[in-house]
Amino acid sequence: MSRHTASLFTQSELSELLEKYRGFVEDKLFPIDLQVVQGPFKSFLPQLKALRNEAKALGLFAPHLSQEEGGVGLNLVQFARVSEILGQSPIGHYVFNCAAPDIGNMELLHMFGSAEQKMTWLVPLQKGEIRSCFAMTEPQLAGSNPVHLATTAVRDGDNYLINGHKWFTTAADGARFTIVMAVTNPEAPSPYQRASMIIVPLDNPGFKLIRNIPIMGEAGEDYLSHAEVKFENCRVPASNLIGEEGQGFALAQERLGPGRIHHCMRWIGIAERVFDMMCKRAMTRELDLGKPLAEKQTIQNWIAESRAEIKASRLMVLDTAEKMQELGAKAVREDISTIKFFVADVLMKVIDRAIQVHGALGITDDTLLSFWYRHERGARIYDGPDEVHKSSLAKSILKSYQKKADG
């Protein structure tokens, strides 16, 4: 991985690279992405594999990985710029092998995986030969407070015996393995030292994929799905433990910091594509002959507000990425909370305005708007609900004022 490395590219080289990504996304992905999300997704896998091979041939595959690992070698800030471009298509990150949850699992295995784990799981994942998923959220317990987990992994000789019920295990359908968060040290004094991360191959007889969960009526399949799964006396070697027992939450935080920047830049990419659709619709849809929607002041306000909000989002996220790259994730906790709820809110506002400008067409599946409205509404929920991030940010700010008052 190369998220904290020095830049391998000059500014002009980076600009040229960004143009290559932009050209690929607009020329190769825009023409097919609506058909792909309408599905069935699996029927497009051969076509998407060909696009992945084309991206490899052009030296654009896996932008977040180092060149030694078969990637482009971009640092965190540079990858953020690329991530925005890829986010403009629902299949952008998939085609370039930097989609969640795979990218987070690559980070985890790169930083904390054993040599055997890297060879078995990380290398084929980096090459795009397999996919993975991440099993943390449980249906019976609030995901907004993940210290409460019912899934257990009990040591049994040289194995772990895993039992539990998870859901929103994104892209489990068709994945080769999952990383499961399970309680291994229930008696640990700190709730943050009770869980561990363990690799589970999905051909394990103790793993059950119950269903792909319908998201506002759409269950999807393969990469475009969220699964409900169960672990029933699922036996795996103890060597499948990532890091040390009880480190699960510490590892999760390592995964989540950069992950929220990835998400935010992807959301900005979506917002840019949606903004473009909204402007084109406003210019071409006539209420009367020669009187397009674009002449209406409300529409003009939406366009102006959307442009300002998207630009503000981009600057905030890139600033946070630069700080994280220089100072590490702990130094930008407040910034991470800020961009998470701010950009998620901007995204939903822009999509909603675009739907309104498209009128009845906007709520059909004839454009990407309904797909994004369904699937990105979760932006305000996953990786910490917006309300939790707002509360955390406010408490952190007020604590500094309390120190001043006490001093």
Coordinates of C-alpha atoms in Angstrom, one line a residue:
M1 CA 0.0 0.0 0.0
S2 CA 1.1 3.5 -0.6
R3 CA -1.2 5.8 1.3
H4 CA 1.5 7.4 3.5
T5 CA 4.3 7.3 0.9
A6 CA 6.0 10.3 -0.7
S7 CA 4.7 11.2 -4.1
L8 CA 6.1 9.3 -7.1
F9 CA 4.4 11.8 -9.5
T10 CA 5.0 15.5 -10.2
Q11 CA 1.9 17.7 -10.4
S12 CA 1.9 17.6 -14.2
E13 CA 2.3 13.8 -14.2
L14 CA -0.6 13.5 -11.8
S15 CA -2.8 15.8 -14.0
E16 CA -2.0 13.7 -17.0
L17 CA -2.9 10.5 -15.0
L18 CA -6.2 12.0 -13.8
E19 CA -7.1 12.8 -17.4
K20 CA -6.5 9.1 -18.3
Y21 CA -8.8 8.0 -15.6
R22 CA -11.4 10.6 -16.6
G23 CA -11.2 9.5 -20.2
F24 CA -11.6 5.8 -19.3
V25 CA -14.6 6.4 -17.0
E26 CA -16.4 8.6 -19.5
D27 CA -15.6 6.5 -22.6
K28 CA -15.8 3.0 -21.2
L29 CA -18.0 3.1 -18.2
F30 CA -20.6 5.8 -18.7
P31 CA -22.1 4.0 -21.8
I32 CA -22.8 0.7 -19.8
D33 CA -23.1 1.6 -16.1
L34 CA -26.9 2.0 -16.2
Q35 CA -27.3 -1.4 -17.8
V36 CA -24.9 -3.0 -15.3
V37 CA -26.8 -1.7 -12.2
Q38 CA -30.1 -2.7 -13.8
G39 CA -28.6 -6.2 -13.9
P40 CA -28.4 -9.0 -13.6
F41 CA -24.9 -8.0 -12.5
K42 CA -23.4 -11.5 -13.0
S43 CA -24.2 -11.4 -16.7
F44 CA -21.8 -8.4 -17.1
L45 CA -18.9 -10.1 -15.2
P46 CA -17.1 -11.1 -18.5
Q47 CA -17.4 -7.6 -19.8
L48 CA -16.2 -6.1 -16.6
K49 CA -13.2 -8.5 -16.4
A50 CA -12.2 -7.3 -19.9
L51 CA -12.4 -3.7 -18.7
R52 CA -10.2 -4.6 -15.7
N53 CA -7.6 -6.1 -18.0
E54 CA -7.7 -3.0 -20.2
A55 CA -7.2 -0.9 -17.1
K56 CA -4.2 -3.1 -16.2
A57 CA -2.7 -2.7 -19.7
L58 CA -3.0 1.1 -19.4
G59 CA -1.2 1.1 -16.0
L60 CA -4.3 2.4 -14.2
F61 CA -5.3 -0.7 -12.2
A62 CA -5.3 -0.5 -8.3
P63 CA -4.3 3.1 -8.0
H64 CA -3.9 2.8 -4.2
L65 CA -1.3 0.0 -4.3
S66 CA 2.4 0.5 -4.6
Q67 CA 4.0 -0.2 -8.0
E68 CA 5.7 -3.2 -6.4
E69 CA 2.3 -4.6 -5.6
G70 CA 1.1 -4.1 -9.1
G71 CA -0.6 -0.8 -8.5
V72 CA -0.1 2.8 -9.6
G73 CA 1.7 4.0 -6.5
L74 CA -0.5 7.0 -5.5
N75 CA -0.4 8.4 -2.0
L76 CA -3.6 9.1 0.0
V77 CA -4.2 12.6 -1.4
Q78 CA -3.5 11.6 -5.0
F79 CA -5.8 8.5 -4.7
A80 CA -8.5 10.8 -3.3
R81 CA -8.4 12.7 -6.5
V82 CA -8.7 9.5 -8.5
S83 CA -11.5 8.2 -6.3
E84 CA -13.7 11.2 -7.1
I85 CA -13.4 10.4 -10.8
L86 CA -14.1 6.7 -10.3
G87 CA -17.1 7.6 -8.1
Q88 CA -18.8 9.1 -11.1
S89 CA -19.7 5.6 -12.2
P90 CA -21.3 3.0 -9.9
I91 CA -18.8 0.5 -11.4
G92 CA -15.7 2.7 -11.3
H93 CA -14.1 1.5 -8.1
Y94 CA -14.9 -2.1 -9.0
V95 CA -13.3 -2.0 -12.4
F96 CA -10.1 -0.5 -11.0
N97 CA -10.0 -2.9 -8.0
C98 CA -10.2 -0.2 -5.3
A99 CA -13.8 -0.8 -4.1
A100 CA -15.0 -1.3 -0.5
P101 CA -14.9 -3.6 1.2
D102 CA -11.9 -5.0 -0.7
I103 CA -9.7 -1.9 -0.3
G104 CA -10.2 -1.9 3.5
N105 CA -9.3 -5.6 3.7
M106 CA -6.2 -4.9 1.6
E107 CA -5.2 -2.2 4.1
L108 CA -5.7 -4.6 7.0
L109 CA -3.9 -7.5 5.6
H110 CA -1.0 -5.3 4.3
M111 CA -0.5 -3.8 7.7
F112 CA -1.3 -6.6 10.1
G113 CA -1.5 -9.9 8.1
S114 CA 1.0 -12.7 8.5
A115 CA 3.2 -13.8 5.7
E116 CA 0.9 -16.8 5.1
Q117 CA -2.2 -14.6 5.1
K118 CA -0.7 -12.2 2.6
M119 CA 0.3 -14.9 0.2
T120 CA -3.0 -16.8 0.5
W121 CA -5.5 -13.8 0.5
L122 CA -3.8 -10.4 0.0
V123 CA -1.9 -11.1 -3.2
P124 CA -4.9 -12.5 -5.2
L125 CA -7.1 -9.8 -3.8
Q126 CA -4.6 -7.1 -5.0
K127 CA -4.5 -8.7 -8.4
G128 CA -8.3 -8.7 -8.7
E129 CA -8.5 -12.4 -8.9
I130 CA -10.8 -12.7 -5.9
R131 CA -13.2 -10.6 -3.9
S132 CA -13.7 -10.3 -0.2
C133 CA -16.2 -9.0 2.4
F134 CA -16.2 -7.7 6.0
A135 CA -18.6 -9.1 8.6
M136 CA -19.1 -6.8 11.6
T137 CA -22.7 -5.4 11.8
E138 CA -25.3 -7.6 13.6
P139 CA -29.1 -7.4 13.1
Q140 CA -29.9 -7.7 16.9
L141 CA -27.4 -5.0 18.1
A142 CA -26.9 -1.4 17.3
G143 CA -24.1 -1.0 14.7
S144 CA -23.7 2.6 15.9
N145 CA -22.2 1.2 19.2
P146 CA -20.0 -1.7 17.9
V147 CA -18.5 -2.6 21.2
H148 CA -21.7 -4.8 21.6
L149 CA -21.1 -7.9 19.6
A150 CA -22.9 -11.3 20.0
T151 CA -20.7 -13.2 17.6
T152 CA -18.1 -15.3 19.4
A153 CA -14.9 -17.1 18.4
V154 CA -13.9 -19.7 21.0
R155 CA -10.4 -21.2 20.9
D156 CA -10.5 -25.0 20.4
G157 CA -7.0 -26.3 20.2
D158 CA -5.4 -25.0 17.1
N159 CA -8.8 -23.7 15.8
Y160 CA -11.4 -21.1 16.5
L161 CA -15.1 -22.1 16.6
I162 CA -17.1 -19.1 15.4
N163 CA -20.9 -18.6 16.0
G164 CA -22.9 -15.6 15.2
H165 CA -25.3 -13.7 13.0
K166 CA -24.2 -10.8 10.8
W167 CA -25.8 -8.6 8.2
F168 CA -24.9 -5.9 5.7
T169 CA -21.9 -8.0 4.9
T170 CA -21.4 -6.1 1.6
A171 CA -20.6 -8.1 -1.5
A172 CA -20.5 -11.5 0.3
D173 CA -22.3 -13.0 -2.7
G174 CA -19.4 -14.2 -4.9
A175 CA -16.6 -13.3 -2.4
R176 CA -13.9 -15.8 -1.6
F177 CA -13.4 -14.9 2.1
T178 CA -14.6 -12.6 4.8
I179 CA -12.9 -10.9 7.8
V180 CA -15.3 -11.4 10.7
M181 CA -15.3 -9.4 13.9
A182 CA -16.0 -11.7 16.8
V183 CA -15.6 -11.7 20.6
T184 CA -12.5 -13.7 21.7
N185 CA -11.8 -12.1 25.1
P186 CA -15.2 -11.6 26.8
E187 CA -13.6 -11.0 30.2
A188 CA -11.3 -8.2 29.1
P189 CA -11.8 -5.2 31.3
S190 CA -12.2 -2.8 28.4
P191 CA -15.0 -3.5 25.9
Y192 CA -12.6 -2.3 23.2
Q193 CA -10.2 -5.2 23.9
R194 CA -12.8 -8.1 23.6
A195 CA -13.1 -8.6 19.9
S196 CA -10.7 -9.9 17.2
M197 CA -10.6 -10.1 13.4
I198 CA -10.5 -13.6 11.9
I199 CA -10.3 -14.7 8.2
V200 CA -13.0 -17.1 7.2
P201 CA -13.0 -18.7 3.7
L202 CA -16.6 -18.7 2.4
D203 CA -16.4 -22.3 1.3
N204 CA -16.3 -23.2 5.0
P205 CA -19.3 -25.5 5.8
G206 CA -20.0 -23.4 8.9
F207 CA -20.7 -20.3 6.8
K208 CA -24.2 -19.7 5.5
L209 CA -25.2 -16.9 3.2
I210 CA -28.9 -16.5 4.1
R211 CA -29.9 -13.8 1.6
N212 CA -29.0 -10.7 -0.2
I213 CA -30.9 -8.0 1.7
P214 CA -33.3 -5.9 -0.4
I215 CA -32.3 -2.2 -0.3
M216 CA -35.6 -0.3 -0.8
G217 CA -36.8 -3.3 -2.8
E218 CA -33.6 -4.1 -4.7
A219 CA -31.6 -7.1 -3.5
G220 CA -28.9 -7.0 -6.2
E221 CA -26.2 -9.7 -6.5
D222 CA -22.5 -10.3 -6.5
Y223 CA -20.5 -7.1 -5.9
L224 CA -23.7 -5.0 -5.9
S225 CA -25.3 -6.6 -2.8
H226 CA -25.4 -6.7 1.0
A227 CA -25.8 -10.1 2.6
E228 CA -27.2 -11.5 5.8
V229 CA -25.0 -14.4 6.9
K230 CA -24.6 -16.8 9.8
F231 CA -21.6 -18.6 11.3
E232 CA -22.7 -21.9 12.7
N233 CA -19.9 -23.9 14.5
C234 CA -17.6 -22.4 11.8
R235 CA -14.2 -23.9 12.4
V236 CA -11.1 -22.1 11.1
P237 CA -7.4 -22.4 12.0
A238 CA -6.1 -20.1 14.7
S239 CA -3.5 -18.9 12.2
N240 CA -6.4 -17.1 10.5
L241 CA -6.4 -14.5 13.3
I242 CA -5.3 -11.1 12.1
G243 CA -2.8 -9.4 14.5
E244 CA -3.4 -10.3 18.2
E245 CA -6.4 -11.4 20.1
G246 CA -8.4 -8.4 21.4
Q247 CA -7.0 -6.1 18.7
G248 CA -10.2 -6.0 16.6
F249 CA -11.3 -2.5 17.4
A250 CA -7.8 -1.1 17.1
L251 CA -7.5 -2.7 13.7
A252 CA -11.0 -1.4 12.7
Q253 CA -10.0 2.1 13.4
E254 CA -6.9 1.8 11.2
R255 CA -9.3 0.6 8.5
L256 CA -12.0 3.2 9.0
G257 CA -9.9 6.4 8.9
P258 CA -8.7 6.2 5.3
G259 CA -12.0 4.4 4.5
R260 CA -14.1 7.4 5.3
I261 CA -11.9 9.6 3.0
H262 CA -12.4 7.0 0.2
H263 CA -16.2 7.1 0.8
C264 CA -16.3 10.9 0.9
M265 CA -14.4 11.3 -2.4
R266 CA -16.6 8.6 -4.0
W267 CA -19.7 10.6 -2.8
I268 CA -18.3 13.8 -4.3
G269 CA -17.8 11.9 -7.6
I270 CA -21.5 10.8 -7.5
A271 CA -22.5 14.3 -6.7
E272 CA -20.6 15.7 -9.7
R273 CA -22.2 13.2 -12.1
V274 CA -25.6 13.9 -10.7
F275 CA -25.0 17.7 -10.9
D276 CA -24.1 17.3 -14.6
M277 CA -27.3 15.4 -15.2
M278 CA -29.3 18.0 -13.4
C279 CA -27.8 20.9 -15.4
K280 CA -28.4 19.1 -18.7
R281 CA -32.0 18.3 -17.8
A282 CA -32.6 22.0 -16.8
M283 CA -31.2 23.2 -20.1
T284 CA -33.2 20.8 -22.3
R285 CA -36.5 20.3 -20.6
E286 CA -39.0 22.9 -21.7
L287 CA -42.1 23.9 -19.8
D288 CA -43.3 25.9 -22.8
L289 CA -41.8 26.4 -26.2
G290 CA -38.4 28.1 -25.8
K291 CA -38.7 28.2 -22.0
P292 CA -36.4 25.7 -20.3
L293 CA -36.4 24.8 -16.7
A294 CA -33.1 26.5 -16.4
E295 CA -34.8 29.9 -16.5
K296 CA -36.6 29.2 -13.2
Q297 CA -35.0 30.9 -10.2
T298 CA -35.6 27.9 -7.9
I299 CA -33.7 25.7 -10.3
Q300 CA -30.9 28.3 -10.6
N301 CA -30.7 28.4 -6.8
W302 CA -30.4 24.6 -6.6
I303 CA -27.6 24.6 -9.2
A304 CA -25.7 27.4 -7.4
E305 CA -26.1 25.8 -4.0
S306 CA -25.1 22.4 -5.3
R307 CA -21.9 23.8 -7.0
A308 CA -20.9 25.6 -3.8
E309 CA -21.6 22.6 -1.6
I310 CA -19.7 20.1 -3.8
K311 CA -16.7 22.4 -4.0
A312 CA -16.7 22.9 -0.3
S313 CA -16.9 19.1 0.2
R314 CA -13.9 18.5 -2.0
L315 CA -11.7 21.1 -0.4
M316 CA -12.6 19.8 3.1
V317 CA -11.9 16.1 2.2
L318 CA -8.6 16.9 0.4
D319 CA -7.5 19.0 3.4
T320 CA -8.3 16.1 5.8
A321 CA -6.4 13.7 3.5
E322 CA -3.3 15.9 3.5
K323 CA -3.4 16.1 7.3
M324 CA -3.9 12.4 7.7
Q325 CA -1.0 11.7 5.3
E326 CA 1.3 13.9 7.2
L327 CA 0.1 13.4 10.8
G328 CA -1.7 10.1 10.9
A329 CA -5.4 9.1 11.5
K330 CA -5.5 10.1 15.2
A331 CA -4.6 13.7 14.5
V332 CA -7.6 14.2 12.3
R333 CA -10.4 12.6 14.3
E334 CA -12.4 15.8 14.3
D335 CA -11.8 16.4 10.6
I336 CA -12.9 12.8 9.8
S337 CA -16.2 13.2 11.7
T338 CA -16.8 16.6 10.0
I339 CA -16.3 15.4 6.4
K340 CA -18.3 12.2 7.1
F341 CA -21.6 13.9 8.0
F342 CA -21.1 17.0 5.9
V343 CA -20.4 15.2 2.6
A344 CA -23.1 12.6 3.2
D345 CA -25.6 15.4 3.6
V346 CA -24.5 17.2 0.5
L347 CA -24.7 14.0 -1.5
M348 CA -28.3 13.4 -0.6
K349 CA -29.3 17.0 -1.2
V350 CA -27.8 17.1 -4.7
I351 CA -29.4 13.7 -5.6
D352 CA -32.8 14.9 -4.3
R353 CA -32.6 18.2 -6.3
A354 CA -31.6 16.3 -9.4
I355 CA -34.6 14.0 -9.0
Q356 CA -36.9 16.9 -8.6
V357 CA -35.5 18.6 -11.8
H358 CA -36.0 15.3 -13.7
G359 CA -39.6 15.2 -12.5
A360 CA -41.3 11.8 -12.9
L361 CA -38.3 10.5 -14.9
G362 CA -36.2 11.0 -11.8
I363 CA -38.0 8.3 -9.7
T364 CA -37.8 5.7 -12.5
D365 CA -34.9 3.3 -13.1
D366 CA -34.4 4.9 -16.5
T367 CA -31.5 7.0 -15.1
L368 CA -28.9 6.3 -12.3
L369 CA -30.7 8.7 -10.0
S370 CA -33.0 6.2 -8.4
F371 CA -30.1 3.7 -8.0
W372 CA -28.0 6.2 -6.1
Y373 CA -31.0 7.5 -4.1
R374 CA -31.6 3.9 -2.9
H375 CA -28.1 2.8 -2.2
E376 CA -26.5 6.1 -1.0
R377 CA -29.1 6.9 1.5
G378 CA -27.1 4.6 3.7
A379 CA -24.2 7.1 3.5
R380 CA -25.7 8.8 6.6
I381 CA -25.8 5.5 8.5
Y382 CA -22.8 3.3 7.8
D383 CA -19.3 4.0 9.1
G384 CA -20.9 5.7 12.0
P385 CA -24.3 7.4 11.8
D386 CA -24.1 11.1 11.2
E387 CA -25.6 11.8 14.6
V388 CA -22.8 10.0 16.3
H389 CA -20.2 11.9 14.3
K390 CA -21.9 15.2 15.1
S391 CA -22.0 14.4 18.8
S392 CA -18.4 13.3 18.9
L393 CA -17.3 16.4 17.1
A394 CA -19.3 18.7 19.4
K395 CA -17.9 17.0 22.5
S396 CA -14.3 17.3 21.3
I397 CA -14.8 21.0 20.5
L398 CA -16.5 21.7 23.9
K399 CA -13.8 19.8 25.8
S400 CA -11.2 22.4 24.5
Y401 CA -13.4 25.2 25.8
Q402 CA -13.7 23.4 29.2
K403 CA -9.9 23.2 29.4
K404 CA -9.7 27.0 28.7
A405 CA -12.3 27.6 31.4
D406 CA -10.5 25.4 33.9
G407 CA -7.1 27.0 33.0

